[in-house]
Tab-separated table of C-alpha atoms in Angstrom:
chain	number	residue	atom	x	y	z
A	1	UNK	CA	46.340	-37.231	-66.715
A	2	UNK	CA	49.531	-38.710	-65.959
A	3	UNK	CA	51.529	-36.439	-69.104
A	4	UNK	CA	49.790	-33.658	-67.715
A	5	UNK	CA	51.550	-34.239	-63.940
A	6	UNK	CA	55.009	-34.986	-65.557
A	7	UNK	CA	54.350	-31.835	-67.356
A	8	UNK	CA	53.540	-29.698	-64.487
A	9	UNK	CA	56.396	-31.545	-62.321
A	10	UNK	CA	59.022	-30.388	-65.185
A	11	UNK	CA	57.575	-26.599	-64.877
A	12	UNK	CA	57.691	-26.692	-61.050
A	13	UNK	CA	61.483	-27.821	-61.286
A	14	UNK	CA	62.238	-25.108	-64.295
A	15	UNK	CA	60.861	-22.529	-62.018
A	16	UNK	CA	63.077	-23.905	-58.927
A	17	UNK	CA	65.792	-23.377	-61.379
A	18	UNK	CA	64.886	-20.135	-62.865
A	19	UNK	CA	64.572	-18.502	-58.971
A	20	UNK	CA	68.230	-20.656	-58.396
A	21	UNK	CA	69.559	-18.259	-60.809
A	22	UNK	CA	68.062	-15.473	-59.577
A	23	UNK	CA	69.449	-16.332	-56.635
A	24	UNK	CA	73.082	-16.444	-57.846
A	25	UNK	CA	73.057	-13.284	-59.380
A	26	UNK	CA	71.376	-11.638	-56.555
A	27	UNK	CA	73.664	-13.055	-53.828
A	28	UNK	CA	76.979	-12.089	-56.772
A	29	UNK	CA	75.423	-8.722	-56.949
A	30	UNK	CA	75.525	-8.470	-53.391
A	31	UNK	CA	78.740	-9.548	-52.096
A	32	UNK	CA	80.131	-7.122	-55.146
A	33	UNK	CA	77.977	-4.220	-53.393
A	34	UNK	CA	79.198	-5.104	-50.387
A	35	UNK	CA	83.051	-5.105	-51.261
A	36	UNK	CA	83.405	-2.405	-54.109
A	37	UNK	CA	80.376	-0.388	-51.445
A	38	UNK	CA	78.366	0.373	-55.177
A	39	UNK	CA	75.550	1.249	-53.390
A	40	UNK	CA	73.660	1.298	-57.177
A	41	UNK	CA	74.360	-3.365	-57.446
A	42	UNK	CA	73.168	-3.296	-53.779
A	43	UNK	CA	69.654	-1.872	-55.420
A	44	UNK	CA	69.824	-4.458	-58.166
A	45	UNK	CA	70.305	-6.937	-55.431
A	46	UNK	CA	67.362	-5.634	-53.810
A	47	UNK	CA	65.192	-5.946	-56.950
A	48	UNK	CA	66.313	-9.035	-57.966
A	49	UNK	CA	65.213	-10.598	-54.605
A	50	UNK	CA	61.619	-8.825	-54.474
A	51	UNK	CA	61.629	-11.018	-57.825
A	52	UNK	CA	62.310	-13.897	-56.206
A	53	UNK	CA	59.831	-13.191	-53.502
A	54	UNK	CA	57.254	-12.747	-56.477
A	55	UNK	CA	58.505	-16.273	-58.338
A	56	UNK	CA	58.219	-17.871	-54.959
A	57	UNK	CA	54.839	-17.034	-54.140
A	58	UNK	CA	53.854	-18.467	-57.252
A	59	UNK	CA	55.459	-21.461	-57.003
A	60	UNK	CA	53.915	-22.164	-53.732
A	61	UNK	CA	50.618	-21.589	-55.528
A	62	UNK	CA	51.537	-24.039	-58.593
A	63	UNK	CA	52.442	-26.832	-56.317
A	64	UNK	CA	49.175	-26.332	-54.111
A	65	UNK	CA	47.039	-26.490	-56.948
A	66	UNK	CA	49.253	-29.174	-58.707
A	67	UNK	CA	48.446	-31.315	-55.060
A	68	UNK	CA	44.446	-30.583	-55.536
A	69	UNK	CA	44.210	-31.528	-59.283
A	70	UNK	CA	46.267	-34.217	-59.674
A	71	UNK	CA	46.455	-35.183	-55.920
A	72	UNK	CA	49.641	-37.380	-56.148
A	73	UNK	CA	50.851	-39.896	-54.031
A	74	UNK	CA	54.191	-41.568	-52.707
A	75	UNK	CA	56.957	-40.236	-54.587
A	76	UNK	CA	55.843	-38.235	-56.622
A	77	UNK	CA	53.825	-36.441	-53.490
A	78	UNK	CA	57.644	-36.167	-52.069
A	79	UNK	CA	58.143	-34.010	-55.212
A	80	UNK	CA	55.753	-31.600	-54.760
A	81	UNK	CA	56.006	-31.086	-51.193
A	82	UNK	CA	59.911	-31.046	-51.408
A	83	UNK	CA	59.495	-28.054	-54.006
A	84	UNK	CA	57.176	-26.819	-51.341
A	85	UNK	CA	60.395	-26.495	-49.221
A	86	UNK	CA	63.099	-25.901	-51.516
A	87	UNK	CA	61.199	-22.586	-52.577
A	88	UNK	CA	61.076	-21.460	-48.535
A	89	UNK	CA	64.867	-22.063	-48.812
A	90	UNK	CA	65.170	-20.371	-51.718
A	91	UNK	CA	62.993	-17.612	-50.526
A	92	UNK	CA	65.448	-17.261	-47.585
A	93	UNK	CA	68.773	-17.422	-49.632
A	94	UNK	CA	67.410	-14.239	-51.373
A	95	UNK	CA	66.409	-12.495	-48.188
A	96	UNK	CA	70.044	-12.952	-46.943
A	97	UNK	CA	71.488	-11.291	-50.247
A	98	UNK	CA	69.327	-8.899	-49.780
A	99	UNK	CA	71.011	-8.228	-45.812
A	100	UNK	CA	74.468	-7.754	-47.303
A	101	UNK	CA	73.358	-5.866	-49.793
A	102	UNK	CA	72.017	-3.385	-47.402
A	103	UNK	CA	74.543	-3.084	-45.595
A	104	UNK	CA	76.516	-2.171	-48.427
A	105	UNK	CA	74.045	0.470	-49.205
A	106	UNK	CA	73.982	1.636	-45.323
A	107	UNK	CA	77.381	2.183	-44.959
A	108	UNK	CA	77.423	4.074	-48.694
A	109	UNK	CA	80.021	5.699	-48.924
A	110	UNK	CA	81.975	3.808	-46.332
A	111	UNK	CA	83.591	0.126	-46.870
A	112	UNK	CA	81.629	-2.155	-44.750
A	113	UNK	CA	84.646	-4.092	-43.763
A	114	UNK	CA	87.986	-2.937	-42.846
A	115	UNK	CA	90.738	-4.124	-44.726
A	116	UNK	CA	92.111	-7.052	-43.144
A	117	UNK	CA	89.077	-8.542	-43.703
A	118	UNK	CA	88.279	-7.824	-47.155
A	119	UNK	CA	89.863	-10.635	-48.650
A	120	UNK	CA	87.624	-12.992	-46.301
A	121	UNK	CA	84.462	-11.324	-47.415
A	122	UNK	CA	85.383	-11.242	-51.068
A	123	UNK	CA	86.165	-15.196	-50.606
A	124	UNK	CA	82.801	-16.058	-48.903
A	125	UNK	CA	80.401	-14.287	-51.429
A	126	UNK	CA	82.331	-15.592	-54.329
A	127	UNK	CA	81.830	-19.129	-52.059
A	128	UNK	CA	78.414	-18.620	-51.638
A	129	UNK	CA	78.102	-17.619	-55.613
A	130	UNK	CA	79.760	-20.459	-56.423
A	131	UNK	CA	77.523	-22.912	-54.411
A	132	UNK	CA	73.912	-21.036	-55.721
A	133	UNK	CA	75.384	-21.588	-59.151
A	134	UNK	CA	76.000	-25.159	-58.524
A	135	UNK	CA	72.340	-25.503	-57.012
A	136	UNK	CA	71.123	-24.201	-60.016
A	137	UNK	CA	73.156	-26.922	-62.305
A	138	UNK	CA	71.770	-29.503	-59.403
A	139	UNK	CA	68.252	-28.664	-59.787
A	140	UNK	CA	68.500	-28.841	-63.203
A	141	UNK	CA	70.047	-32.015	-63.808
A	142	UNK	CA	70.103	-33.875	-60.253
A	143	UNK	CA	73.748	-34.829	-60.384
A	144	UNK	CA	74.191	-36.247	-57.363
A	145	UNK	CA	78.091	-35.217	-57.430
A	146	UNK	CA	77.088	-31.737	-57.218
A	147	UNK	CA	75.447	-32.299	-53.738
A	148	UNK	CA	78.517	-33.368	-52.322
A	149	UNK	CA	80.261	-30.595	-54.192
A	150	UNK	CA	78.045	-28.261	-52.276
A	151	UNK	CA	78.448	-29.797	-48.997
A	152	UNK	CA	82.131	-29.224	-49.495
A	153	UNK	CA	82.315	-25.463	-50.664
A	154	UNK	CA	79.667	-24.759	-47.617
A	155	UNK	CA	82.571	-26.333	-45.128
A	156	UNK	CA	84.969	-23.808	-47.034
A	157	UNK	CA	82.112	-21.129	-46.073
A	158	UNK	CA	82.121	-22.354	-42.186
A	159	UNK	CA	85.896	-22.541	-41.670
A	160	UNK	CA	85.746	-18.797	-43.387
A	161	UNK	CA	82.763	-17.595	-41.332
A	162	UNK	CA	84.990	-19.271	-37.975
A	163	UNK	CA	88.127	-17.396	-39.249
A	164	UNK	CA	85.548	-13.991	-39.225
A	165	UNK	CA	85.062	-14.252	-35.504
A	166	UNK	CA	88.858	-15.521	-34.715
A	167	UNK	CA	89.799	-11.767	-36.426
A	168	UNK	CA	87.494	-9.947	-34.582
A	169	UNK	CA	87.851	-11.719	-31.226
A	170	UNK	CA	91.722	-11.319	-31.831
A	171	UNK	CA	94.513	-9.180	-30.651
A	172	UNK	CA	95.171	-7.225	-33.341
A	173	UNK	CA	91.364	-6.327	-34.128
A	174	UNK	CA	91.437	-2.463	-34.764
A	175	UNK	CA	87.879	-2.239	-36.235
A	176	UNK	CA	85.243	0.151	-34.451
A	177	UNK	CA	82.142	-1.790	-32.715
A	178	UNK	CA	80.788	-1.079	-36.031
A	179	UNK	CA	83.420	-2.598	-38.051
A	180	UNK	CA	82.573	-5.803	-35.711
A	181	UNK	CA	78.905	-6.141	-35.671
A	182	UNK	CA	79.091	-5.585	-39.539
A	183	UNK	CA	81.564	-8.150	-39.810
A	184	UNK	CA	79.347	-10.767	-37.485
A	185	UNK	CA	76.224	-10.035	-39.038
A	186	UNK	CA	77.388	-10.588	-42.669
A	187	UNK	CA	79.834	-13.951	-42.060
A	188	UNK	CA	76.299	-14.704	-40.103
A	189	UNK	CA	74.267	-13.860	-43.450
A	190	UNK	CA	76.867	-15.763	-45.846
A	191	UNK	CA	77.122	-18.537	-43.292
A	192	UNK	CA	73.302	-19.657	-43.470
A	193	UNK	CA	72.897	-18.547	-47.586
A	194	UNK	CA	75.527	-21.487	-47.820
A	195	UNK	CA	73.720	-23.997	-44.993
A	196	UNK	CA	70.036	-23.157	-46.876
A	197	UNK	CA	72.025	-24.587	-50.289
A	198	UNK	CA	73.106	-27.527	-48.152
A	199	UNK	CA	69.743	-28.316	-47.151
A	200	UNK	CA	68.043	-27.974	-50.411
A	201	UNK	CA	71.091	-30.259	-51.587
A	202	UNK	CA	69.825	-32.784	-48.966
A	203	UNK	CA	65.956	-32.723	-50.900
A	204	UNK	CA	67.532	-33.107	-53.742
A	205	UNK	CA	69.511	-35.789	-52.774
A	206	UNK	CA	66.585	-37.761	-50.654
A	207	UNK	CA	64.232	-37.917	-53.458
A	208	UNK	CA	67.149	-39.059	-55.889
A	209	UNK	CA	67.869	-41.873	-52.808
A	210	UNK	CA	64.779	-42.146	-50.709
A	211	UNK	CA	67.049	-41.604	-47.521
A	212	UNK	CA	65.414	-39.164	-45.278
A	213	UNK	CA	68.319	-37.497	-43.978
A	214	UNK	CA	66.927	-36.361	-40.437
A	215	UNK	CA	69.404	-32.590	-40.381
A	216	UNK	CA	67.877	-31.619	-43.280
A	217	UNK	CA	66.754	-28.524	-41.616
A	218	UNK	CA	70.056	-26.966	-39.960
B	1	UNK	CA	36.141	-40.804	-44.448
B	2	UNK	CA	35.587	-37.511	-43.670
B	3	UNK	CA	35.516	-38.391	-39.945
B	4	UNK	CA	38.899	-39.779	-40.298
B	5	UNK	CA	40.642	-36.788	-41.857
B	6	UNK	CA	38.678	-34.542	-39.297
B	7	UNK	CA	40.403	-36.337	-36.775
B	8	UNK	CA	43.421	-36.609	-38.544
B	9	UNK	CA	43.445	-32.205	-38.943
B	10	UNK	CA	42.769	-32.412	-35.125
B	11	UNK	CA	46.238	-34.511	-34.556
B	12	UNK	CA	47.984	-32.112	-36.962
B	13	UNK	CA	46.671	-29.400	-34.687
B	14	UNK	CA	47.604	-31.218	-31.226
B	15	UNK	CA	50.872	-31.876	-32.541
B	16	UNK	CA	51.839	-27.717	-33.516
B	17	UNK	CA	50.147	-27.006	-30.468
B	18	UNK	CA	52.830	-29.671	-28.639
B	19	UNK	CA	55.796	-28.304	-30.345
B	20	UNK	CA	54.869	-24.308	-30.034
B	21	UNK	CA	55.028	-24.899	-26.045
B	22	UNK	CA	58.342	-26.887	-26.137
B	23	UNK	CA	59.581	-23.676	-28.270
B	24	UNK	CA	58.027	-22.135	-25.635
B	25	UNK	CA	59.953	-23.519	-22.751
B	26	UNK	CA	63.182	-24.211	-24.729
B	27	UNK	CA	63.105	-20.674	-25.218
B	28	UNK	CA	62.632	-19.757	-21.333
B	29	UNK	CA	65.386	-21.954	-20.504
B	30	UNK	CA	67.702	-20.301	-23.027
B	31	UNK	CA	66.993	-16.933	-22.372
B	32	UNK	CA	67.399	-18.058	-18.602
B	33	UNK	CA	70.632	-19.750	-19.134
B	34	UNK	CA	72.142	-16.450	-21.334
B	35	UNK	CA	70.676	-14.089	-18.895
B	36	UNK	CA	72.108	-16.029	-15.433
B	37	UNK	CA	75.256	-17.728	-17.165
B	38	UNK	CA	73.502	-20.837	-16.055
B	39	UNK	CA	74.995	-23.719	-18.169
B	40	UNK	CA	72.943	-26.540	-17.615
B	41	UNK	CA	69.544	-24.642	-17.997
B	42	UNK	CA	71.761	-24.273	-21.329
B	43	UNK	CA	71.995	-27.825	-21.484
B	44	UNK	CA	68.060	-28.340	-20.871
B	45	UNK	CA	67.198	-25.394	-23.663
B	46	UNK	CA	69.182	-27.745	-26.219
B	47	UNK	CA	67.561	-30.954	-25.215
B	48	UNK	CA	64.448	-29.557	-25.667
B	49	UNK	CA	65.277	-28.500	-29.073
B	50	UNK	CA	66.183	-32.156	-30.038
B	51	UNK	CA	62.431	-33.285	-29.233
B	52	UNK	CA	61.441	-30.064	-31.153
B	53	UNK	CA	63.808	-31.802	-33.956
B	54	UNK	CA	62.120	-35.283	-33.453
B	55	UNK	CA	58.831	-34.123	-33.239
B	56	UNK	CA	58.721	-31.776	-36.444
B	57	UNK	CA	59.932	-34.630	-38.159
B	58	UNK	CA	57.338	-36.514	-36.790
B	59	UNK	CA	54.755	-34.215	-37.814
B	60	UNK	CA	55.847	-33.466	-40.993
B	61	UNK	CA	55.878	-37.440	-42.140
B	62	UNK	CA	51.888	-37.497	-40.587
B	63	UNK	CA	51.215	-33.916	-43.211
B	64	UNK	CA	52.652	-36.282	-45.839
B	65	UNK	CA	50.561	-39.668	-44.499
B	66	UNK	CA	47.305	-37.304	-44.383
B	67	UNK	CA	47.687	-35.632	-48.482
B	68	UNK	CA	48.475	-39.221	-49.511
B	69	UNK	CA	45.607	-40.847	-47.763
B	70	UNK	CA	43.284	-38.031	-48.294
B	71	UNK	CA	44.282	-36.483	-50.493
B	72	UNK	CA	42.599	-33.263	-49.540
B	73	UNK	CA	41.155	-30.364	-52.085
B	74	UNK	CA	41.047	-26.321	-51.428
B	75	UNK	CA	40.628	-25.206	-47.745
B	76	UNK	CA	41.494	-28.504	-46.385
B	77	UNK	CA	44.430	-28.821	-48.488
B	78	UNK	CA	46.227	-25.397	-47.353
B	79	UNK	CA	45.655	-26.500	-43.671
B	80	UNK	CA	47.957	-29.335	-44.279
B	81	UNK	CA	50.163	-27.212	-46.169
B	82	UNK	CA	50.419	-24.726	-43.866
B	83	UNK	CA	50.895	-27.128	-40.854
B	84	UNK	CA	54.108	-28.282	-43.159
B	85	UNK	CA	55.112	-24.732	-42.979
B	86	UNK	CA	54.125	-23.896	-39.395
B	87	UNK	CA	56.216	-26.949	-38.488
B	88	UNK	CA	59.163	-25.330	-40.067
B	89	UNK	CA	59.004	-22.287	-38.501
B	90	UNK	CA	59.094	-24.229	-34.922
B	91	UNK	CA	61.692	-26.026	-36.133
B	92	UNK	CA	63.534	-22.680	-36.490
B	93	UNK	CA	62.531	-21.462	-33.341
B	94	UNK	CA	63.927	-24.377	-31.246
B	95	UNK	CA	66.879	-23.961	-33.298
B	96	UNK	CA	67.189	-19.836	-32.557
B	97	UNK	CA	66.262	-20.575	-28.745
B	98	UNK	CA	69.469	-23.530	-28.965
B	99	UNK	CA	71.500	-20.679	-30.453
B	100	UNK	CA	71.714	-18.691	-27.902
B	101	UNK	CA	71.799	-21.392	-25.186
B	102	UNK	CA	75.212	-22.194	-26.850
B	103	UNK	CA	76.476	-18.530	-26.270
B	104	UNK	CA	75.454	-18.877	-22.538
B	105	UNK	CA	77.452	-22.392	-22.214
B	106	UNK	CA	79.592	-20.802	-24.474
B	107	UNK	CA	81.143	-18.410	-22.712
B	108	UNK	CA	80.296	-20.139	-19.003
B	109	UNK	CA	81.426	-19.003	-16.016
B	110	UNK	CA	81.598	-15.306	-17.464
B	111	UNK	CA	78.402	-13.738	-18.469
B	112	UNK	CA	77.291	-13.139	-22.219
B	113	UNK	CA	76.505	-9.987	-22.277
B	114	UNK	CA	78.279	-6.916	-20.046
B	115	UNK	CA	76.364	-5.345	-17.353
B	116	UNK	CA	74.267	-2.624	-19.578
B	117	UNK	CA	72.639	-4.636	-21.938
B	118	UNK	CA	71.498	-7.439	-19.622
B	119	UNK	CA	68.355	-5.319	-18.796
B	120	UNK	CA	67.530	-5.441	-22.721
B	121	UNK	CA	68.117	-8.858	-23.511
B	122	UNK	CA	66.272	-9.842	-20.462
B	123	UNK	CA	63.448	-7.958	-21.646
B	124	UNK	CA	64.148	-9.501	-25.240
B	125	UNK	CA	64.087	-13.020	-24.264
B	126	UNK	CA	60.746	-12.356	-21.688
B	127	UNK	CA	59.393	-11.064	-25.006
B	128	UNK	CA	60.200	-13.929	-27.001
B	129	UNK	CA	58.753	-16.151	-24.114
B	130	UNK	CA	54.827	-14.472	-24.242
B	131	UNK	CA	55.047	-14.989	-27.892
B	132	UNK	CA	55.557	-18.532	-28.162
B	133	UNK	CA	53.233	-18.697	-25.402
B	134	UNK	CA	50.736	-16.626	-27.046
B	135	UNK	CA	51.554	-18.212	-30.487
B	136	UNK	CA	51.016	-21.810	-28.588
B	137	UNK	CA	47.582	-20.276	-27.343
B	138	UNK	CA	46.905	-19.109	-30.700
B	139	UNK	CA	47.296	-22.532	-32.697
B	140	UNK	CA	44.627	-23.718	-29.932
B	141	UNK	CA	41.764	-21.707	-30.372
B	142	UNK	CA	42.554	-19.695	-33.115
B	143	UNK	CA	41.934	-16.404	-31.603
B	144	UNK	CA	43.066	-14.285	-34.423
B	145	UNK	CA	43.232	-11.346	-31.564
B	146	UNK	CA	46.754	-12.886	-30.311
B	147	UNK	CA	47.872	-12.629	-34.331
B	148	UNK	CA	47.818	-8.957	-33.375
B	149	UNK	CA	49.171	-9.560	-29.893
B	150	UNK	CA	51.829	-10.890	-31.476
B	151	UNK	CA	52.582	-8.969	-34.056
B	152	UNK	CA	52.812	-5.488	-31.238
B	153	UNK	CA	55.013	-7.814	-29.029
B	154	UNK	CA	57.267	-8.709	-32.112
B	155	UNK	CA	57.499	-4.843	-32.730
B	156	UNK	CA	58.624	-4.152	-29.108
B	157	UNK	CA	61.256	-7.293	-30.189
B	158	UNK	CA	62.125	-4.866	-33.118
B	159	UNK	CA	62.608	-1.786	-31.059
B	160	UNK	CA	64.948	-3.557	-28.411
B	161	UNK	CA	66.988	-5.044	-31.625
B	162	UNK	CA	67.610	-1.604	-32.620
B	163	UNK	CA	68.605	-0.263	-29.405
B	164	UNK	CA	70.942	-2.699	-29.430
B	165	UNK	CA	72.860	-1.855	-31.895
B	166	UNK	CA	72.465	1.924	-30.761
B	167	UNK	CA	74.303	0.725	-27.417
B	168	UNK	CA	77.057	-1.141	-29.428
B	169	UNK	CA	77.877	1.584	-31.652
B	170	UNK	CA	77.410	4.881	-29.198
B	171	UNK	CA	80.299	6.431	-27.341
B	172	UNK	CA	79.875	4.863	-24.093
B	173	UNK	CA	80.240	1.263	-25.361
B	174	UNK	CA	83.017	-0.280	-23.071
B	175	UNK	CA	82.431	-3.848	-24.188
B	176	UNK	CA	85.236	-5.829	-25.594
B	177	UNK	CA	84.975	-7.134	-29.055
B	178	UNK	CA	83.399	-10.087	-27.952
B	179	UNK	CA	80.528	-8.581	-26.260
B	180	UNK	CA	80.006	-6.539	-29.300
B	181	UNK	CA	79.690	-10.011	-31.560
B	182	UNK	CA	77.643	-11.630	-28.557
B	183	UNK	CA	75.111	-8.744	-28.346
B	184	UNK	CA	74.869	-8.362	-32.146
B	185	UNK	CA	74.193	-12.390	-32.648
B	186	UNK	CA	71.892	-12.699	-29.459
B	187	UNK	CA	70.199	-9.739	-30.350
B	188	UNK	CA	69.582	-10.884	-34.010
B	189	UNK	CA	68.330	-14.494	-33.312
B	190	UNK	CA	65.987	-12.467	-30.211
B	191	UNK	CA	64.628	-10.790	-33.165
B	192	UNK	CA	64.306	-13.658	-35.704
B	193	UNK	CA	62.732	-16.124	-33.314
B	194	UNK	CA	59.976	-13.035	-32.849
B	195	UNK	CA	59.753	-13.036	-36.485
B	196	UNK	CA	59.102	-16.681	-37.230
B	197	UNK	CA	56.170	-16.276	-34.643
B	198	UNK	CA	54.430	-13.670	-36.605
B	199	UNK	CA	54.743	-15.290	-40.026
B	200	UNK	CA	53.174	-18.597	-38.115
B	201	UNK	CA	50.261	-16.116	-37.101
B	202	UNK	CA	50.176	-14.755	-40.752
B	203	UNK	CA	49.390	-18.153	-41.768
B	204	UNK	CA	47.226	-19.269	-39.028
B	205	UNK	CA	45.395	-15.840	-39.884
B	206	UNK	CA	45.094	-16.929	-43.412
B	207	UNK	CA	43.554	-19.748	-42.922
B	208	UNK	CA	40.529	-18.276	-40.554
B	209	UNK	CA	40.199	-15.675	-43.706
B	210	UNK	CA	41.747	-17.230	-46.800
B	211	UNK	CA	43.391	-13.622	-47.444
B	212	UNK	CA	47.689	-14.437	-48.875
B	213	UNK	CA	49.992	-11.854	-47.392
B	214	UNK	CA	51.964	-11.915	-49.591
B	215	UNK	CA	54.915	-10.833	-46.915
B	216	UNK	CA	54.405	-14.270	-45.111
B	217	UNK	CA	57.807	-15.466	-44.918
B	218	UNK	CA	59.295	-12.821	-43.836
């Protein structure tokens, strides 16, 4: 009984991984959609996350049943229900792609950004790539490193998304109230895709520790 | 045994039922504080979110108690699991209604939003204010009528989102670039807090019929 739960623990955490990566190449997908406006990557993002939706749902339903068959307790409880969590998170990280890649596909054939921005909004998604590609090495190996690793690119993402509003608020700010609400509501989107990889970090990091880290949600 | 974990599912339920009406009022305050540039109804919106905080946490460590001590099969099983997620989704709300209590102290003594758009975001933040009320009445009895209450109200939520950005982007705009970021944030966590109220009445509904929607976390 006890092989079988290690056994089904190891497939919930390769499927965690397997919807990380999906995650990467949706959100890289995405932020390329958004800068080159190829409205034909923001459909792949699309896919890609109704994917993830799928993978998610049945996740959730492998950990529920894993909890009624082999009805664990302590840490290994922790386990399940933290997969529980890290799939919502996960679930949410592709929803996000998904909002940058339409408005990529919105504006088609327009930029979404103006150019003085452009270089910001190349920086964050490649960021925000970056970090769900590191998530996926963390899930897969727990190397605690990588949490802090994350933690640290995300604080690149918030000084970037800060930087976003400082342009628009600024001066010089030429963009149309279009240019401006795109440019809020995607810093906005790339902002919490980061924070979500911060807070699956966190699970990651409690189970490894114990440590209930109490702004695990932000 | 049984008799214990009845009891137990009847805390779980007091508890959501607590934290929905703190959402509740945390989100009155908030909407109260963006809508009269009042900053320390601002200042009570954000307090109440740190119960919300404390008390999610709280109720999320009594799920874990309950499927460890339990250790609860099928029907009783997804109650606790959705309680875990219901929890979540309060925790987001508190954190949505905080959100735009920090615009409001934000940008105190001036007012958030410019003289043509209060009339819609008071009618989005009344809006947001039945729901969790009707969401709070909802994980009390279980009336899977206010489900569909809540999902028309969240539609009207919807509709003044959009007419949002209609005002920001037509030709009689006159807001600064500010507004245009303030409406376009306010207006977007408006219509997420809606949202995290009808996925929690998804999942209530699923449990009174034990049909997945499989757009539940929306």
């Amino acid at each position: 009984m006890r092989d079988v739960f290690q056994q089904e623990l190891a497939e919930v955490q390769h499927r965690l991984v397997d919807i990380a990566r999906l995650v990467a190449i949706s959100m890289d997908k995405a932020t390329r959609a958004f800068n080159e406006s190829d409205v034909s990557l923001a459909e792949e993002a699309i896919t890609e996350d109704e994917k993830i939706d799928e993978l998610t749902v049945e996740l959730d339903e492998l950990a529920i049943t894993i909890l009624a068959r082999q009805q664990p307790v302590a840490r290994d409880l922790r386990i399940v229900v933290s997969a529980l969590r890290i799939s919502a998170s996960l679930e949410r990280m592709g929803d996000l792609a998904t909002h940058i890649a339409q408005l990529a596909r919105y504006r088609f054939p327009d930029k979404v950004i103006p150019k003085g921005l452009r270089g910001t909004f190349a920086e964050m998604g490649a960021l925000d790539v970056v970090i769900a590609n590191m998530l996926t090495e963390l899930l897969t190996n727990q190397n605690m490193q990588l949490a802090d690793k994350i933690r640290h690119e995300d604080d690149k993402v918030d000084a970037l998304h800060l930087s976003v509003f400082d342009a628009v608020l600024g001066e010089t700010w030429k963009g149309l109230a279009a240019d401006t609400v795109d440019a809020t509501l995607a810093s906005r989107y790339h902002e919490r895709f980061a924070d979500h990889a911060v807070s699956i970090a966190k699970k990651v990091q409690y189970l490894g520790t114990g440590a209930w880290h109490q702004d695990d949600r932000d």
